[in-house]
PDB file of C-alpha atoms in Angstrom:
ATOM      1  CA  UNK A  15      14.160-140.423  30.783  1.00 79.00           C
ATOM      2  CA  UNK A  16      12.342-137.085  30.842  1.00 83.00           C
ATOM      3  CA  UNK A  17       8.936-138.759  30.552  1.00 79.00           C
ATOM      4  CA  UNK A  18       9.621-141.106  33.477  1.00 79.00           C
ATOM      5  CA  UNK A  19      10.715-138.213  35.627  1.00 88.00           C
ATOM      6  CA  UNK A  20       7.663-136.167  34.627  1.00 86.00           C
ATOM      7  CA  UNK A  21       5.352-139.130  35.356  1.00 81.00           C
ATOM      8  CA  UNK A  22       6.945-139.642  38.766  1.00 85.00           C
ATOM      9  CA  UNK A  23       6.476-135.979  39.714  1.00 89.00           C
ATOM     10  CA  UNK A  24       2.869-136.059  38.470  1.00 83.00           C
ATOM     11  CA  UNK A  25       2.143-139.226  40.495  1.00 81.00           C
ATOM     12  CA  UNK A  26       3.611-137.574  43.579  1.00 87.00           C
ATOM     13  CA  UNK A  27       1.396-134.495  43.106  1.00 86.00           C
ATOM     14  CA  UNK A  28      -1.697-136.696  42.660  1.00 79.00           C
ATOM     15  CA  UNK A  29      -0.826-138.722  45.784  1.00 80.00           C
ATOM     16  CA  UNK A  30      -0.399-135.559  47.858  1.00 86.00           C
ATOM     17  CA  UNK A  31      -3.708-134.176  46.550  1.00 81.00           C
ATOM     18  CA  UNK A  32      -5.536-137.440  47.286  1.00 78.00           C
ATOM     19  CA  UNK A  33      -4.070-137.632  50.779  1.00 80.00           C
ATOM     20  CA  UNK A  34      -5.248-134.114  51.562  1.00 84.00           C
ATOM     21  CA  UNK A  35      -8.850-134.989  50.568  1.00 78.00           C
ATOM     22  CA  UNK A  36      -9.896-137.877  52.877  1.00 79.00           C
ATOM     23  CA  UNK A  37     -13.669-137.380  52.411  1.00 85.00           C
ATOM     24  CA  UNK A  38     -15.988-140.278  51.618  1.00 86.00           C
ATOM     25  CA  UNK A  39     -17.941-139.971  48.362  1.00 84.00           C
ATOM     26  CA  UNK A  40     -20.612-141.929  46.476  1.00 82.00           C
ATOM     27  CA  UNK A  41     -19.661-143.080  42.950  1.00 79.00           C
ATOM     28  CA  UNK A  42     -22.544-142.594  40.522  1.00 81.00           C
ATOM     29  CA  UNK A  43     -22.705-144.086  37.079  1.00 76.00           C
ATOM     30  CA  UNK A  44     -25.746-143.097  34.977  1.00 79.00           C
ATOM     31  CA  UNK A  45     -27.637-142.170  38.121  1.00 73.00           C
ATOM     32  CA  UNK A  46     -26.934-145.427  39.994  1.00 72.00           C
ATOM     33  CA  UNK A  47     -24.920-145.412  43.200  1.00 69.00           C
ATOM     34  CA  UNK A  48     -22.181-147.928  42.585  1.00 75.00           C
ATOM     35  CA  UNK A  49     -19.848-147.615  45.552  1.00 77.00           C
ATOM     36  CA  UNK A  50     -19.150-145.486  48.560  1.00 82.00           C
ATOM     37  CA  UNK A  51     -15.433-144.869  49.111  1.00 83.00           C
ATOM     38  CA  UNK A  52     -12.745-142.387  50.056  1.00 82.00           C
ATOM     39  CA  UNK A  53     -12.047-139.495  47.671  1.00 81.00           C
ATOM     40  CA  UNK A  54      -8.313-140.236  47.808  1.00 80.00           C
ATOM     41  CA  UNK A  55      -8.924-143.775  46.471  1.00 82.00           C
ATOM     42  CA  UNK A  56     -11.102-142.377  43.672  1.00 82.00           C
ATOM     43  CA  UNK A  57      -8.417-139.829  42.717  1.00 81.00           C
ATOM     44  CA  UNK A  58      -5.610-142.377  42.763  1.00 81.00           C
ATOM     45  CA  UNK A  59      -7.748-144.904  40.834  1.00 85.00           C
ATOM     46  CA  UNK A  60      -8.637-142.287  38.216  1.00 85.00           C
ATOM     47  CA  UNK A  61      -4.980-141.291  37.814  1.00 83.00           C
ATOM     48  CA  UNK A  62      -3.950-144.936  37.530  1.00 87.00           C
ATOM     49  CA  UNK A  63      -6.687-145.658  34.986  1.00 91.00           C
ATOM     50  CA  UNK A  64      -5.633-142.590  32.946  1.00 89.00           C
ATOM     51  CA  UNK A  65      -2.011-143.714  32.999  1.00 85.00           C
ATOM     52  CA  UNK A  66      -2.983-147.224  31.828  1.00 91.00           C
ATOM     53  CA  UNK A  67      -5.118-145.883  28.973  1.00 93.00           C
ATOM     54  CA  UNK A  68      -2.341-143.507  27.932  1.00 89.00           C
ATOM     55  CA  UNK A  69       0.218-146.325  28.096  1.00 88.00           C
ATOM     56  CA  UNK A  70      -2.037-148.585  26.008  1.00 92.00           C
ATOM     57  CA  UNK A  71      -2.555-146.011  23.238  1.00 92.00           C
ATOM     58  CA  UNK A  72       1.108-145.014  23.144  1.00 91.00           C
ATOM     59  CA  UNK A  73       2.038-148.724  22.900  1.00 91.00           C
ATOM     60  CA  UNK A  74      -0.364-149.200  19.981  1.00 92.00           C
ATOM     61  CA  UNK A  75       1.089-146.117  18.290  1.00 93.00           C
ATOM     62  CA  UNK A  76       4.647-147.398  18.793  1.00 93.00           C
ATOM     63  CA  UNK A  77       3.728-150.789  17.338  1.00 93.00           C
ATOM     64  CA  UNK A  78       2.254-149.113  14.243  1.00 94.00           C
ATOM     65  CA  UNK A  79       5.319-146.931  13.864  1.00 93.00           C
ATOM     66  CA  UNK A  80       7.603-149.949  14.251  1.00 92.00           C
ATOM     67  CA  UNK A  81       5.660-151.807  11.567  1.00 93.00           C
ATOM     68  CA  UNK A  82       5.826-148.791   9.230  1.00 93.00           C
ATOM     69  CA  UNK A  83       9.541-148.445   9.954  1.00 93.00           C
ATOM     70  CA  UNK A  84      10.130-152.083   8.969  1.00 93.00           C
ATOM     71  CA  UNK A  85       8.198-151.539   5.734  1.00 92.00           C
ATOM     72  CA  UNK A  86      10.212-148.426   4.954  1.00 91.00           C
ATOM     73  CA  UNK A  87      13.511-150.175   5.669  1.00 90.00           C
ATOM     74  CA  UNK A  88      12.524-153.065   3.436  1.00 89.00           C
ATOM     75  CA  UNK A  89      11.474-150.670   0.688  1.00 88.00           C
ATOM     76  CA  UNK A  90      14.699-148.721   1.102  1.00 85.00           C
ATOM     77  CA  UNK A  91      16.756-151.911   0.930  1.00 85.00           C
ATOM     78  CA  UNK A  92      14.953-152.998  -2.230  1.00 85.00           C
ATOM     79  CA  UNK A  93      15.355-149.602  -3.865  1.00 83.00           C
ATOM     80  CA  UNK A  94      19.009-149.560  -2.791  1.00 82.00           C
ATOM     81  CA  UNK A  95      19.528-152.976  -4.364  1.00 83.00           C
ATOM     82  CA  UNK A  96      17.823-151.785  -7.541  1.00 82.00           C
ATOM     83  CA  UNK A  97      19.984-148.685  -7.558  1.00 82.00           C
ATOM     84  CA  UNK A  98      23.109-150.790  -7.107  1.00 81.00           C
ATOM     85  CA  UNK A  99      22.072-153.070  -9.962  1.00 82.00           C
ATOM     86  CA  UNK A 100      21.354-150.028 -12.151  1.00 82.00           C
ATOM     87  CA  UNK A 101      24.746-148.556 -11.284  1.00 82.00           C
ATOM     88  CA  UNK A 102      26.436-151.863 -12.082  1.00 84.00           C
ATOM     89  CA  UNK A 103      24.589-151.994 -15.387  1.00 84.00           C
ATOM     90  CA  UNK A 104      25.646-148.414 -16.176  1.00 85.00           C
ATOM     91  CA  UNK A 105      29.268-149.243 -15.333  1.00 85.00           C
ATOM     92  CA  UNK A 106      29.062-152.339 -17.505  1.00 84.00           C
ATOM     93  CA  UNK A 107      27.668-150.317 -20.399  1.00 84.00           C
ATOM     94  CA  UNK A 108      30.346-147.661 -19.950  1.00 85.00           C
ATOM     95  CA  UNK A 109      33.066-150.315 -19.948  1.00 85.00           C
ATOM     96  CA  UNK A 110      31.686-151.968 -23.065  1.00 85.00           C
ATOM     97  CA  UNK A 111      31.433-148.549 -24.747  1.00 84.00           C
ATOM     98  CA  UNK A 112      35.029-147.746 -23.832  1.00 85.00           C
ATOM     99  CA  UNK A 113      36.172-151.147 -25.110  1.00 84.00           C
ATOM    100  CA  UNK A 114      34.282-150.597 -28.361  1.00 85.00           C
ATOM    101  CA  UNK A 115      35.887-147.164 -28.761  1.00 84.00           C
ATOM    102  CA  UNK A 116      39.341-148.600 -28.091  1.00 81.00           C
ATOM    103  CA  UNK A 117      38.754-151.419 -30.577  1.00 80.00           C
ATOM    104  CA  UNK A 118      37.452-148.957 -33.167  1.00 79.00           C
ATOM    105  CA  UNK A 119      40.492-146.751 -32.620  1.00 77.00           C
ATOM    106  CA  UNK A 120      42.804-149.741 -32.950  1.00 75.00           C
ATOM    107  CA  UNK A 121      40.977-150.887 -36.062  1.00 73.00           C
ATOM    108  CA  UNK A 122      41.151-147.439 -37.659  1.00 72.00           C
ATOM    109  CA  UNK A 123      44.814-147.129 -36.692  1.00 70.00           C
ATOM    110  CA  UNK A 124      45.437-150.592 -38.089  1.00 66.00           C
ATOM    111  CA  UNK A 125      43.584-149.701 -41.321  1.00 68.00           C
ATOM    112  CA  UNK A 126      45.598-146.508 -41.625  1.00 74.00           C
ATOM    113  CA  UNK A 127      48.818-148.392 -41.059  1.00 75.00           C
ATOM    114  CA  UNK A 128      47.831-150.992 -43.627  1.00 75.00           C
ATOM    115  CA  UNK A 129      46.937-148.282 -46.150  1.00 77.00           C
ATOM    116  CA  UNK A 130      50.236-146.476 -45.497  1.00 80.00           C
ATOM    117  CA  UNK A 131      52.191-149.684 -45.940  1.00 82.00           C
ATOM    118  CA  UNK A 132      50.327-150.452 -49.167  1.00 83.00           C
ATOM    119  CA  UNK A 133      50.934-146.913 -50.456  1.00 84.00           C
ATOM    120  CA  UNK A 134      54.651-147.128 -49.644  1.00 86.00           C
ATOM    121  CA  UNK A 135      54.857-150.519 -51.320  1.00 86.00           C
ATOM    122  CA  UNK A 136      53.200-149.178 -54.485  1.00 86.00           C
ATOM    123  CA  UNK A 137      55.407-146.085 -54.501  1.00 86.00           C
ATOM    124  CA  UNK A 138      58.398-148.357 -54.227  1.00 87.00           C
ATOM    125  CA  UNK A 139      57.069-150.470 -57.146  1.00 84.00           C
ATOM    126  CA  UNK A 140      56.630-147.303 -59.229  1.00 86.00           C
ATOM    127  CA  UNK A 141      60.209-146.247 -58.441  1.00 83.00           C
ATOM    128  CA  UNK A 142      61.470-149.720 -59.342  1.00 82.00           C
ATOM    129  CA  UNK A 143      59.521-149.637 -62.622  1.00 82.00           C
ATOM    130  CA  UNK A 144      60.946-146.197 -63.450  1.00 80.00           C
ATOM    131  CA  UNK A 145      64.450-147.482 -62.774  1.00 79.00           C
ATOM    132  CA  UNK A 146      63.784-150.567 -64.858  1.00 78.00           C
ATOM    133  CA  UNK A 147      62.359-148.424 -67.672  1.00 76.00           C
ATOM    134  CA  UNK A 148      65.390-146.168 -67.558  1.00 76.00           C
ATOM    135  CA  UNK A 149      67.662-149.181 -68.003  1.00 77.00           C
ATOM    136  CA  UNK A 150      65.819-150.535 -71.055  1.00 70.00           C
ATOM    137  CA  UNK A 151      67.745-149.612 -74.251  1.00 72.00           C
ATOM    138  CA  UNK A 152      65.833-147.555 -76.789  1.00 68.00           C
ATOM    139  CA  UNK A 153      65.850-148.762 -80.342  1.00 63.00           C
ATOM    140  CA  UNK A 154      67.775-146.778 -82.924  1.00 61.00           C
ATOM    141  CA  UNK A 155      65.487-145.486 -85.640  1.00 58.00           C
ATOM    142  CA  UNK A 156      66.567-145.268 -89.257  1.00 60.00           C
ATOM    143  CA  UNK A 157      64.981-142.123 -90.641  1.00 60.00           C
ATOM    144  CA  UNK A 158      65.285-143.149 -94.217  1.00 61.00           C
ATOM    145  CA  UNK A 159      63.105-146.229 -93.878  1.00 54.00           C
ATOM    146  CA  UNK A 160      59.385-145.359 -93.934  1.00 54.00           C
ATOM    147  CA  UNK A 161      58.196-148.742 -92.571  1.00 55.00           C
ATOM    148  CA  UNK A 162      60.082-148.256 -89.345  1.00 49.00           C
ATOM    149  CA  UNK A 163      58.080-145.138 -88.532  1.00 50.00           C
ATOM    150  CA  UNK A 164      55.242-147.288 -87.213  1.00 50.00           C
ATOM    151  CA  UNK A 165      57.605-148.820 -84.680  1.00 50.00           C
ATOM    152  CA  UNK A 166      58.674-145.467 -83.298  1.00 51.00           C
ATOM    153  CA  UNK A 167      57.538-144.255 -79.950  1.00 52.00           C
ATOM    154  CA  UNK A 168      55.122-141.331 -79.856  1.00 52.00           C
ATOM    155  CA  UNK A 169      57.844-138.986 -78.578  1.00 52.00           C
ATOM    156  CA  UNK A 170      60.062-139.768 -81.472  1.00 50.00           C
ATOM    157  CA  UNK A 171      57.240-139.324 -83.937  1.00 48.00           C
ATOM    158  CA  UNK A 172      56.365-135.934 -82.488  1.00 48.00           C
ATOM    159  CA  UNK A 173      59.966-134.880 -82.636  1.00 49.00           C
ATOM    160  CA  UNK A 174      60.110-135.924 -86.322  1.00 51.00           C
ATOM    161  CA  UNK A 175      57.138-133.871 -87.307  1.00 46.00           C
TER     162      UNK A 175
END
């Protein structure tokens, strides 16, 4: 909006200046007299030609910037998509790592439980064998018979000596 307002004020100043200079002038181009016309027409024509040239170059610049902007947006979209896919891959790897840790923990807990159960079962077997051994009657040893000494238990033989 500012540029339009500035251009309008500038055009008004040029028009006033051209109107105040009504002289007739010769237009020379490389030493050749081209036309003879009013100075106000030359001033207004020059201002109009300058505005058109400026408009043309600013339009070209805007087109280039628009093209560059499209390229940058496309590049940004592609890099954003890559970033999203990398983030998804990272999340996937983190989830698989967490699952592996949970499974390893469960497996180690399960192994520990199995080992505890096996240990308790064997301790129970040992207790049962001790009870069974305590209930077995011990043979009575006749001390006068030398052949029965071989049948004695080691405790009894040690006690005899």
